[in-house]
Coordinates of C-alpha atoms in Angstrom, one line a residue:
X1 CA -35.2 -12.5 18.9
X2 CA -31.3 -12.6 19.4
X3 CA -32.1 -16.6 17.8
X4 CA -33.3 -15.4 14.8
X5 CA -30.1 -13.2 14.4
X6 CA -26.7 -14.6 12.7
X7 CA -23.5 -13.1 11.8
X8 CA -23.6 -11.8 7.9
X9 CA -19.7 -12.6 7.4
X10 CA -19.9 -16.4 8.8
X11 CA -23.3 -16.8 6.5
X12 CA -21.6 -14.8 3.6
X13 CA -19.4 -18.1 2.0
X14 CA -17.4 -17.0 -1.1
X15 CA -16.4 -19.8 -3.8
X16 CA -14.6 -19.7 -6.5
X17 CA -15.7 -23.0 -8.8
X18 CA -14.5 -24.1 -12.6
X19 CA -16.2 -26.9 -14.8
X20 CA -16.1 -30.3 -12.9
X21 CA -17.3 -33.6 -14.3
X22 CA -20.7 -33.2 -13.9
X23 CA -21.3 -30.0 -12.2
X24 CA -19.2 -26.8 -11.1
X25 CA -15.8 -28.1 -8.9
X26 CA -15.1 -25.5 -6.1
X27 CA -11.3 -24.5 -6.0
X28 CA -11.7 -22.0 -2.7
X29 CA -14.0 -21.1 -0.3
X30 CA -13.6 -18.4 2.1
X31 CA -15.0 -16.2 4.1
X32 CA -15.6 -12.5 3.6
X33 CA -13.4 -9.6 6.4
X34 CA -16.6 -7.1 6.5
X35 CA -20.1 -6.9 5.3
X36 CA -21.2 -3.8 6.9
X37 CA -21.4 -2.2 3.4
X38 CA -24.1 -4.6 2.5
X39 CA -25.7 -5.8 5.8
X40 CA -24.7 -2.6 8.1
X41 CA -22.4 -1.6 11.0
X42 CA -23.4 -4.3 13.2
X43 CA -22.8 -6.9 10.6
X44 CA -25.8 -9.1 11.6
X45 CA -28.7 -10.7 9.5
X46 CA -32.2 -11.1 10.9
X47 CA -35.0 -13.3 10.1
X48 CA -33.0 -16.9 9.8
X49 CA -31.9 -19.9 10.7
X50 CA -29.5 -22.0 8.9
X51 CA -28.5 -19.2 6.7
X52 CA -26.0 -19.9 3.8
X53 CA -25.4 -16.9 1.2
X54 CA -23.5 -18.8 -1.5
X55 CA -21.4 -15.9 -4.0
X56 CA -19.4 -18.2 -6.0
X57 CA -17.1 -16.6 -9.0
X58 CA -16.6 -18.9 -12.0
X59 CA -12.3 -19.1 -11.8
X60 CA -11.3 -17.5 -15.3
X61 CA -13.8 -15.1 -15.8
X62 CA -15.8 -14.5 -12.5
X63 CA -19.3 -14.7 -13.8
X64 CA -20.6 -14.5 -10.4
X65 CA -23.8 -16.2 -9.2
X66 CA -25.8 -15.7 -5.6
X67 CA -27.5 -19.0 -3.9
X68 CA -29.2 -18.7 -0.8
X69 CA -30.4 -21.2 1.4
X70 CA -31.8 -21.6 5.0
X71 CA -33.8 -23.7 7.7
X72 CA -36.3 -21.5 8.9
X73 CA -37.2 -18.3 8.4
X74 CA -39.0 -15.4 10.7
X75 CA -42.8 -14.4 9.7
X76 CA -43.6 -11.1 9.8
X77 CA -44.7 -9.7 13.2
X78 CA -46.0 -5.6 12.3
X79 CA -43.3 -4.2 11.3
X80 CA -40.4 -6.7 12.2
X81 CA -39.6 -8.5 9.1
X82 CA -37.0 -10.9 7.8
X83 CA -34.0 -8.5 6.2
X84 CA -34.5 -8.6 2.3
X85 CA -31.5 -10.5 1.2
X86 CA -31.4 -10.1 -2.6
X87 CA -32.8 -6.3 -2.2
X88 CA -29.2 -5.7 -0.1
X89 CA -27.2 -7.7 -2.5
X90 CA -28.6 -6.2 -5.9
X91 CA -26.4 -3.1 -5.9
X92 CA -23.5 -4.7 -5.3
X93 CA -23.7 -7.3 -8.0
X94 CA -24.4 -7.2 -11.7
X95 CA -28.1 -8.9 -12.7
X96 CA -26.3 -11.8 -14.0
X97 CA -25.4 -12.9 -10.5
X98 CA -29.2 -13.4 -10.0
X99 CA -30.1 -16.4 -12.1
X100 CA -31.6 -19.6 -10.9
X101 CA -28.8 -22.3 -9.8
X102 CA -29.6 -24.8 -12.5
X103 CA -29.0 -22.5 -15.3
X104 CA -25.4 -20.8 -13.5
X105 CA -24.3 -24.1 -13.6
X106 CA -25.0 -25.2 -16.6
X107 CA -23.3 -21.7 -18.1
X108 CA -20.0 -23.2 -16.5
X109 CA -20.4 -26.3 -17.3
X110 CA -20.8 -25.6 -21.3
X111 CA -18.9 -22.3 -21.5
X112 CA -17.0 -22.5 -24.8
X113 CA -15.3 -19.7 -24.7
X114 CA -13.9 -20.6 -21.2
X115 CA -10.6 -23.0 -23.0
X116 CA -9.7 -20.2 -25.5
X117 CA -10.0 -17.8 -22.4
X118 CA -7.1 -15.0 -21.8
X119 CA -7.5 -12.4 -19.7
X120 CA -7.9 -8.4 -21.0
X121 CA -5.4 -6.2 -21.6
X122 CA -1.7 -7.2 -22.5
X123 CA 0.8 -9.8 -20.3
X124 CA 3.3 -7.7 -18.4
X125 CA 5.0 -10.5 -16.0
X126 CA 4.8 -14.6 -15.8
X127 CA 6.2 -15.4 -12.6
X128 CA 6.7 -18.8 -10.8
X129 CA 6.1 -20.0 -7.2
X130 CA 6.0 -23.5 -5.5
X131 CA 6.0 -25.1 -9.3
X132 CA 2.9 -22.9 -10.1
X133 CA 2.6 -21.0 -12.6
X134 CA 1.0 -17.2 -12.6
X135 CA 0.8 -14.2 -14.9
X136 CA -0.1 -10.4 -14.7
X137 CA -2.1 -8.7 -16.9
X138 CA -3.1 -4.9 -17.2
X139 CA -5.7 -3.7 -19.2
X140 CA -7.2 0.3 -19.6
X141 CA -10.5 0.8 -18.0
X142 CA -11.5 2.0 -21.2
X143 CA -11.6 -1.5 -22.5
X144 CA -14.9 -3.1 -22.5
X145 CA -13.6 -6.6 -21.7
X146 CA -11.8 -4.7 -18.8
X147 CA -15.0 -2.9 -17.4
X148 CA -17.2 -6.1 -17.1
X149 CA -14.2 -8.5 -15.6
X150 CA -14.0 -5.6 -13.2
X151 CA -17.8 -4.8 -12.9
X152 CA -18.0 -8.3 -11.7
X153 CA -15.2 -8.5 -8.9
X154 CA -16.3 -5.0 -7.4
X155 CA -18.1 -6.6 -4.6
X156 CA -15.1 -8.0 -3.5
X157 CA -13.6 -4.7 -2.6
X158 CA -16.5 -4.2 -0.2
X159 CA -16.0 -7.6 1.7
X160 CA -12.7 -7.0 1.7
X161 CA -11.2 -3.6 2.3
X162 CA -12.6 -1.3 4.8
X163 CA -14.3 1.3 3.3
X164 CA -13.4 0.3 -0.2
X165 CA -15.5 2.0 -2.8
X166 CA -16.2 0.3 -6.3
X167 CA -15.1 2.4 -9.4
X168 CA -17.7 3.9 -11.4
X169 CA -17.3 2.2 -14.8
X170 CA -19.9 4.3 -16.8
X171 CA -17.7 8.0 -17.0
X172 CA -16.7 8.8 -20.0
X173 CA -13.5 7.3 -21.8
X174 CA -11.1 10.1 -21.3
X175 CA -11.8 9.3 -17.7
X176 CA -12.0 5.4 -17.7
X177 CA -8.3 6.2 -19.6
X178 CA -7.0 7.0 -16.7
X179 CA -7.3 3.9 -14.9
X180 CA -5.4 0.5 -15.1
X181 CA -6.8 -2.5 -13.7
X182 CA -3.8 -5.2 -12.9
X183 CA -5.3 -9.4 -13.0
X184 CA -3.1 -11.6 -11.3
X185 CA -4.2 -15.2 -12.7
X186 CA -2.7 -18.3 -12.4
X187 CA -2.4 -21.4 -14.1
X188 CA -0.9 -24.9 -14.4
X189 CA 0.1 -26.9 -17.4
X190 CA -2.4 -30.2 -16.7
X191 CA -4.9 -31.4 -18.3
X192 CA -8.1 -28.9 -17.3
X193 CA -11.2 -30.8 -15.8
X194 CA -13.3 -30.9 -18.8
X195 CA -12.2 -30.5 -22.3
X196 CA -13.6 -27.0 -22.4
X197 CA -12.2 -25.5 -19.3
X198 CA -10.1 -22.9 -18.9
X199 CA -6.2 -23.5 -16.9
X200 CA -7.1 -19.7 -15.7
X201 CA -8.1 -18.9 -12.4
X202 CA -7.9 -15.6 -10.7
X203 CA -5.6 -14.6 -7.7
X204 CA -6.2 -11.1 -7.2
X205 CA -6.2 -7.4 -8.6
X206 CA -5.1 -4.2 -8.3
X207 CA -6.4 -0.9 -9.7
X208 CA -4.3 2.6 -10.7
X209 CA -5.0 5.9 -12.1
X210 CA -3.3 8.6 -13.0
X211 CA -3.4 12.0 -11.9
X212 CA -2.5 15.3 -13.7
X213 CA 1.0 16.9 -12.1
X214 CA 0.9 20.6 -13.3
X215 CA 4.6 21.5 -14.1
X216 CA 4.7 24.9 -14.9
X217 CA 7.3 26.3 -17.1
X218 CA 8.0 29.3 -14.7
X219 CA 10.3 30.9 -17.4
X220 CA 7.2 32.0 -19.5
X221 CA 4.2 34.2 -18.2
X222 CA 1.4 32.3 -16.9
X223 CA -1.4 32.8 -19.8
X224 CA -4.6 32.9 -18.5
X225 CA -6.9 30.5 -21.0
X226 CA -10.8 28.8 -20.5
X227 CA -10.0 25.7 -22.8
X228 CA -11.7 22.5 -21.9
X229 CA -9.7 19.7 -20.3
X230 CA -8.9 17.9 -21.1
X231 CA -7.4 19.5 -24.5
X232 CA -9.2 17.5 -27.5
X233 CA -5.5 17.1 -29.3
X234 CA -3.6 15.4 -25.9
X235 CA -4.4 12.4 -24.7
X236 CA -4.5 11.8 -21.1
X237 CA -1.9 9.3 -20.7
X238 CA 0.6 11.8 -22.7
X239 CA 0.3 14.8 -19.6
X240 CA 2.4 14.5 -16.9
X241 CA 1.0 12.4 -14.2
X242 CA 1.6 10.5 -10.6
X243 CA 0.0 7.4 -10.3
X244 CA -2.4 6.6 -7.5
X245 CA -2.9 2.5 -6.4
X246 CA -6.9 3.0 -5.4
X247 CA -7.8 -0.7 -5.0
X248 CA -5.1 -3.7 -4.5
X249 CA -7.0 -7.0 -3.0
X250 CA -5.2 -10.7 -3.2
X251 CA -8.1 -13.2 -2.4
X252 CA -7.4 -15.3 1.0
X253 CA -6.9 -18.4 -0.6
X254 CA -3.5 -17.0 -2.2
X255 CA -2.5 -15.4 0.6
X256 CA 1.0 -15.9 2.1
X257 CA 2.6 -17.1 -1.5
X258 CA 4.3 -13.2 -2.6
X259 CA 1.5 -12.4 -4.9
X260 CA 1.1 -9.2 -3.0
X261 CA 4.5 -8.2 -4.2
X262 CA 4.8 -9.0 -7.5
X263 CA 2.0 -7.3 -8.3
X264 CA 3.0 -4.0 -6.3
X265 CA 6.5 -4.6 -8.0
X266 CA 5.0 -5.0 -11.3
X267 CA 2.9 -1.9 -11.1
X268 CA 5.8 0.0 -9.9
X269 CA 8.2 -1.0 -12.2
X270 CA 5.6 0.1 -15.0
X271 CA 5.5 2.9 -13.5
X272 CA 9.1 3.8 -13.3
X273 CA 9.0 2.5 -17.3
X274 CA 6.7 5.4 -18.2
X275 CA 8.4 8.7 -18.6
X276 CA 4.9 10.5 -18.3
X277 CA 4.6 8.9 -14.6
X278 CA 6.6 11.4 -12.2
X279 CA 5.4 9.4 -8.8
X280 CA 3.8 6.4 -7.8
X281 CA 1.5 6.9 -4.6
X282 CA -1.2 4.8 -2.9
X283 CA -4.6 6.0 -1.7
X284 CA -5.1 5.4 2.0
X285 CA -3.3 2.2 2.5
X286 CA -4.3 -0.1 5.4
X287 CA -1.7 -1.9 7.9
X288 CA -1.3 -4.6 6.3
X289 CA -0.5 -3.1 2.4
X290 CA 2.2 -0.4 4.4
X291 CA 3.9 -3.8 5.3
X292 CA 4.0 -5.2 1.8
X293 CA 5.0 -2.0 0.8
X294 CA 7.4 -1.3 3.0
X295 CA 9.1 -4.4 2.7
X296 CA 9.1 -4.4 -1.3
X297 CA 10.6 -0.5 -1.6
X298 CA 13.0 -1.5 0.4
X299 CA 14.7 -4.7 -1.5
X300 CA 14.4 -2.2 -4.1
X301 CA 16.3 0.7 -2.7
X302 CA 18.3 -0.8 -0.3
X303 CA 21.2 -2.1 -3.2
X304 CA 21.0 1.4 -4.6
X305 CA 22.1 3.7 -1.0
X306 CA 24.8 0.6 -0.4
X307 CA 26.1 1.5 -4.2
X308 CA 25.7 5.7 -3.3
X309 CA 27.3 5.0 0.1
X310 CA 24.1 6.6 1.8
X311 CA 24.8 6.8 5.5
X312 CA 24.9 8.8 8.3
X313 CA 27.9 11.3 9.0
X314 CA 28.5 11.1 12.7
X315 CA 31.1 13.8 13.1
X316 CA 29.3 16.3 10.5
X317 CA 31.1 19.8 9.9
X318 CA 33.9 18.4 12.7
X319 CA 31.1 19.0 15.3
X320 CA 32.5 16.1 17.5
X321 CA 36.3 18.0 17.9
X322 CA 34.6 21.2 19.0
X323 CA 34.2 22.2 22.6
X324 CA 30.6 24.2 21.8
X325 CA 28.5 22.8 18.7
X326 CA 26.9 25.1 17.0
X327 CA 23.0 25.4 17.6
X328 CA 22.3 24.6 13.9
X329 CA 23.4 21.9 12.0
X330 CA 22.7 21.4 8.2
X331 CA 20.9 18.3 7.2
X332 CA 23.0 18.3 4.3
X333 CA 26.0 17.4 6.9
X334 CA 24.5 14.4 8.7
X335 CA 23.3 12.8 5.0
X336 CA 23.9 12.9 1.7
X337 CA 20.6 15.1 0.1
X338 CA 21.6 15.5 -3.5
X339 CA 22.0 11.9 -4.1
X340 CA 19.1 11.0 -2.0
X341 CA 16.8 13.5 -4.2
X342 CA 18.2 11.5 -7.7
X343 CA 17.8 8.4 -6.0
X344 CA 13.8 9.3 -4.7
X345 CA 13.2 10.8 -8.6
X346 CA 14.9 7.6 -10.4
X347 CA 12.6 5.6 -8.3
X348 CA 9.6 7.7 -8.5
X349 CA 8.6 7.0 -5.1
X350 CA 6.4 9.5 -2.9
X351 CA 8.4 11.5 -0.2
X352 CA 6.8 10.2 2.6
X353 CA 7.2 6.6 2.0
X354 CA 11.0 7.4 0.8
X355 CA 11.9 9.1 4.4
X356 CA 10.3 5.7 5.8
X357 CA 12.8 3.3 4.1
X358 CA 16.0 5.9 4.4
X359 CA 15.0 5.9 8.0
X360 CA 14.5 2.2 7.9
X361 CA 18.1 1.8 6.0
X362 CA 20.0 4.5 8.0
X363 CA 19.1 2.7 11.3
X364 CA 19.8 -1.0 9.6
X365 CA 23.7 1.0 8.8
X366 CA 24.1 1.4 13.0
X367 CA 25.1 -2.1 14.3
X368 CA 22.3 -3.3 16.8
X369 CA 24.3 -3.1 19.9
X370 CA 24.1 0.3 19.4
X371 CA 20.3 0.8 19.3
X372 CA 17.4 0.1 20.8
X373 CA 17.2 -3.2 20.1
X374 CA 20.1 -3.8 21.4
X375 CA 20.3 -2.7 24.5
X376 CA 21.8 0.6 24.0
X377 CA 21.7 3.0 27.1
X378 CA 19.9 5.4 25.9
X379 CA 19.7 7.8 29.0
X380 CA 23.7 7.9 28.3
X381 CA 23.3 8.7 24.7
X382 CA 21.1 11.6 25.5
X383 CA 23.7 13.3 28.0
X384 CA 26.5 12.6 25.7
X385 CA 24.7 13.5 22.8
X386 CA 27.1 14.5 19.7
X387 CA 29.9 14.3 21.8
X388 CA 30.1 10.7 22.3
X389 CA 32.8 8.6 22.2
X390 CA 31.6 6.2 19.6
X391 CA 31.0 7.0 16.0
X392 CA 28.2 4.5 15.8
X393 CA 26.5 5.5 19.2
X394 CA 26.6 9.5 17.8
X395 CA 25.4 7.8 14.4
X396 CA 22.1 6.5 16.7
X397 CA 21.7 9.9 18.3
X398 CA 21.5 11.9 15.1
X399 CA 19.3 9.0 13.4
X400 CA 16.9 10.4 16.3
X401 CA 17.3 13.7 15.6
X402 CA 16.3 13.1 11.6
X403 CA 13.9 11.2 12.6
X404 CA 11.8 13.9 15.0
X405 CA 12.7 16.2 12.2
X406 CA 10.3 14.5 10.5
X407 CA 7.5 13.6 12.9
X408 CA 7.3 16.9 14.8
X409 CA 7.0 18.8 11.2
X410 CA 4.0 16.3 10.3
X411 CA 2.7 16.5 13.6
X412 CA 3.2 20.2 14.3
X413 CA 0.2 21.7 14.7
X414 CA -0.9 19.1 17.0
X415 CA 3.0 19.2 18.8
X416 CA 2.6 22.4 19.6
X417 CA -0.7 22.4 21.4
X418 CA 1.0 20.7 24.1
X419 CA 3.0 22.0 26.8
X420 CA 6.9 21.8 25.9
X421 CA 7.6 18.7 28.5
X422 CA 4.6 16.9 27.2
X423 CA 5.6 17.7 23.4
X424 CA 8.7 16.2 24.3
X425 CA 7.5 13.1 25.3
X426 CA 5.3 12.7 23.0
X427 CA 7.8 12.8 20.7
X428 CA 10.3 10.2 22.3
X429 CA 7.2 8.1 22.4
X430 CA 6.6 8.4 19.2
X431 CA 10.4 7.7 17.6
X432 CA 10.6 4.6 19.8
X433 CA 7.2 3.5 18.2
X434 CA 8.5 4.2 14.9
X435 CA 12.3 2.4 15.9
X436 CA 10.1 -0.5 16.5
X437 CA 8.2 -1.2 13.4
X438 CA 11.0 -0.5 11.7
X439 CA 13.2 -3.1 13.5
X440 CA 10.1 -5.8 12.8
X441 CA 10.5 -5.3 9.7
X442 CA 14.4 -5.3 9.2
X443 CA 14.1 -8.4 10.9
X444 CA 11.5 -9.9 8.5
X445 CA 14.2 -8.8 5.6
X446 CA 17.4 -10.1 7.7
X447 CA 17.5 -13.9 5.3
X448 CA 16.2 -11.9 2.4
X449 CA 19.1 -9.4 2.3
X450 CA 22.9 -9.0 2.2
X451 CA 24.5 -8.8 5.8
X452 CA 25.1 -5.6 6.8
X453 CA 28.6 -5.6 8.4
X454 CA 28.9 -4.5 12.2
X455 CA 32.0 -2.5 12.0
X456 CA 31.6 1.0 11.6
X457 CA 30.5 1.9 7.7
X458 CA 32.1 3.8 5.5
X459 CA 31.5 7.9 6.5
X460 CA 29.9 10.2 4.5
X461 CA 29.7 14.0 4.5
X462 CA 27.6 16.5 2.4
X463 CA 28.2 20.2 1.8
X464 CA 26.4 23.1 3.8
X465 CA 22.8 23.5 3.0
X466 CA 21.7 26.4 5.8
X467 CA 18.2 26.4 4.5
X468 CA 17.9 22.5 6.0
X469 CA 18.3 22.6 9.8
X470 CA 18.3 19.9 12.4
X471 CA 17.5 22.6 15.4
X472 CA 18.6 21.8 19.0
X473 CA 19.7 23.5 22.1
X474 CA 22.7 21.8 23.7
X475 CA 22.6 23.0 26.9
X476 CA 18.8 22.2 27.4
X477 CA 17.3 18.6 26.3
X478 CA 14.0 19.9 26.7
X479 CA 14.3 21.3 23.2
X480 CA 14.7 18.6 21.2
X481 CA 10.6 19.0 20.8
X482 CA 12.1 22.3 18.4
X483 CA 13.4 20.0 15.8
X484 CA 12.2 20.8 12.6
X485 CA 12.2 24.4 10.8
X486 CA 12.2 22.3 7.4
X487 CA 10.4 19.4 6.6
X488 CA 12.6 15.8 5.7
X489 CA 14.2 15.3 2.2

């Protein structure tokens, strides 16, 4: 039986064509990441030999087509049947996909709306790269030229990011007005194939929605009301919102080029543009769009703490001249939280993801000789602690401090299931996880940014905050597992 079995992502081919001569002229072909959405967990198709499923996109407007074709094909034995191709493909595609081959290509061929052809919505950036030329639109979901671009590249998000759902485009318009669907397209200034083809062709998208932020006015009384929502004289995109990234896909055969970022860069800075956005957040990002992200917040942030002179203090409240430091040590000491809050809210980024790249950027600020990286002795640094002689190697200790801060308050229910010497292990494990990543991805940024210097920056000192404490026992290392009492700013 295992003979008549074949892997559904090597049959799957994807295409994207536009007019050619005399029939359609593939641009791409690739192959999908998953099909367990479609096919099942296993990812395998039974009942074929030779089996090629053909979903080809036309390149400005993805009118999408299926063609299937095979050698051989299992006959029925009882029960065990051949799996029903088309009856596991219909509800991810839109009926048009279904028509017979001669008739999808002659639709390409002789499409004349294809050279007038823009995309939906409104042009928000025309970039350039390698020559090339590429725009961004956005569009509401409201629009129906929006909905049916969309309804027809929502298969993509199941081939392509793990357990990625496809928006429901038939809710009703105060709902659809909550979403904005980003097109990256590209195009070249050359003479298109036929005389009726269009110099569009499509590189990716991305799709946000906003969410209500309730602000409440806590100088009134909270009145107690059973209006409907939403109100009938505001319009969604007037209330207070965060916006939420859902989908964001570039197709593989862009890959590697920046599109990833200028289209995360475009959608934030429309966001920061929009005095009715408080936030931008993304809903459960894989690996791979935490790197993007990562790397694009912090090109953006990293000029602004150089110009605020964001770093850490190493001697804070003159801790380093005393004999016997305090037990307690305001967070407000060791960095500057005021300006780091203005700086998070004039950026309107999430606080998680804004501890990331300070933590990021206050461990670029130690020079690497000092850190892991390096070759620091750590078990040194740990006995010396606060006192050491170094400003950059007591910089590197409290950087560790800040950063359990915020692990063992995101972690603490979990933390403190463990017995103390485990928890504290867990911990170190954990920051020296955390130091790595963030080093691979400093050095991914080291020809894209200014040089930091390695002499010793430029201290900086905040005033005393007791409600923000950096908790540690000096006379028993055990209890830097006790970190947090207040979560990170």
């Amino acid at each position: 039986m295992d003979d008549w079995s074949c892997d559904a992502n090597d049959a799957l081919h994807i295409t994207v064509v536009q007019p050619g001569d005399t029939k359609p002229k593939t641009l791409s072909t690739f192959h999908p990441q998953f099909t367990y959405p479609i096919f099942g967990d296993e990812e395998q198709i039974f009942g074929y030999k030779g089996l090629i499923i053909r979903l080809r996109f036309a390149a400005h407007d993805l009118r999408p087509h299926v063609h299937i074709s095979y050698d051989d094909r299992f006959k029925a034995v009882g029960d065990t049947t051949a799996t029903d191709l088309l009856g596991a493909l219909k509800p991810f595609l839109p009926q048009e996909a279904f028509i017979n081959l001669p008739e999808y290509e002659k639709a390409i061929q002789e499409d004349i709306d294809a050279k007038t052809f823009t995309p939906p919505g409104k042009l928000v950036l025309p970039y350039e790269v390698d020559g090339r030329q590429y725009e961004i639109w956005a569009g509401s979901l409201a629009d129906p030229a929006v909905q049916k671009l969309l309804n027809r590249a929502q298969v993509l998000i199941s081939l392509f990011i793990e357990a990625g759902t496809p928006l429901e485009t038939d809710d009703p318009e105060w709902v659809l007005e909550r979403w904005t669907v980003y097109f990256v397209r590209s195009y070249e200034k050359v003479a298109p194939p036929t005389p009726t083809a269009s110099s569009y062709s499509i590189v990716g998208y991305a799709t946000a929605y906003r969410y209500w932020l309730y602000q409440r006015d806590r100088s009134e009384p909270s009145p107690v009301k059973n209006d409907p929502f939403p109100p009938s004289e505001v319009k969604i995109a007037q209330l207070p919102a965060r916006l939420r990234i859902a989908q964001f896909l570039i197709l593989p055969s862009h890959h590697r080029s920046g599109h990833g970022t200028h289209l995360y860069t475009t959608i934030h800075a429309s966001c920061i543009a929009d005095d009715t956005i408080v936030e931008l957040t993304v809903e459960d990002p894989n690996e791979s769009f935490d790197a993007l992200r990562d790397t694009a917040d912090y090109c953006l942030l990293q000029p602004e703490f150089l110009k605020r002179g964001v770093n850490l203090n190493p001697d804070p409240n003159g801790a380093y001249s005393r004999k016997q430091r305090p037990k307690t040590v305001p967070t407000n000491a060791l960095i500057p939280t005021d300006t780091l809050r203005e700086i998070r809210a004039s950026f309107k980024i999430e606080a998680t993801q804004f501890a990331h790249i300070l933590e990021m950027f206050l461990l670029s600020q130690v020079p690497e000789s000092h850190r892991l990286a390096g070759g620091t002795n750590l078990a040194r640094l740990l006995i010396k602690k606060h006192k050491a002689d170094d400003a950059n190697d007591r910089r590197y200790y409290w950087w560790r401090m800040l950063t359990k801060q915020r692990l063992y308050k995101k972690h603490r229910e979990l933390l403190n299931e463990l017995e103390l010497i485990d928890r504290v292990e867990k911990l170190d494990d954990t920051v020296r996880n955390v130091e790595e990543g963030y080093e691979i991805t400093l050095g991914a940024l080291k020809d894209r940014l200014p040089d930091v210097s390695e002499e010793t920056p430029a201290e900086s000192s905040g005033r005393r905050d007791k409600r923000k404490l950096v908790v540690e026992d000096e006379d028993d290392e055990e209890n830097e597992a006790e970190l947090v009492k207040r979560p990170k700013v």
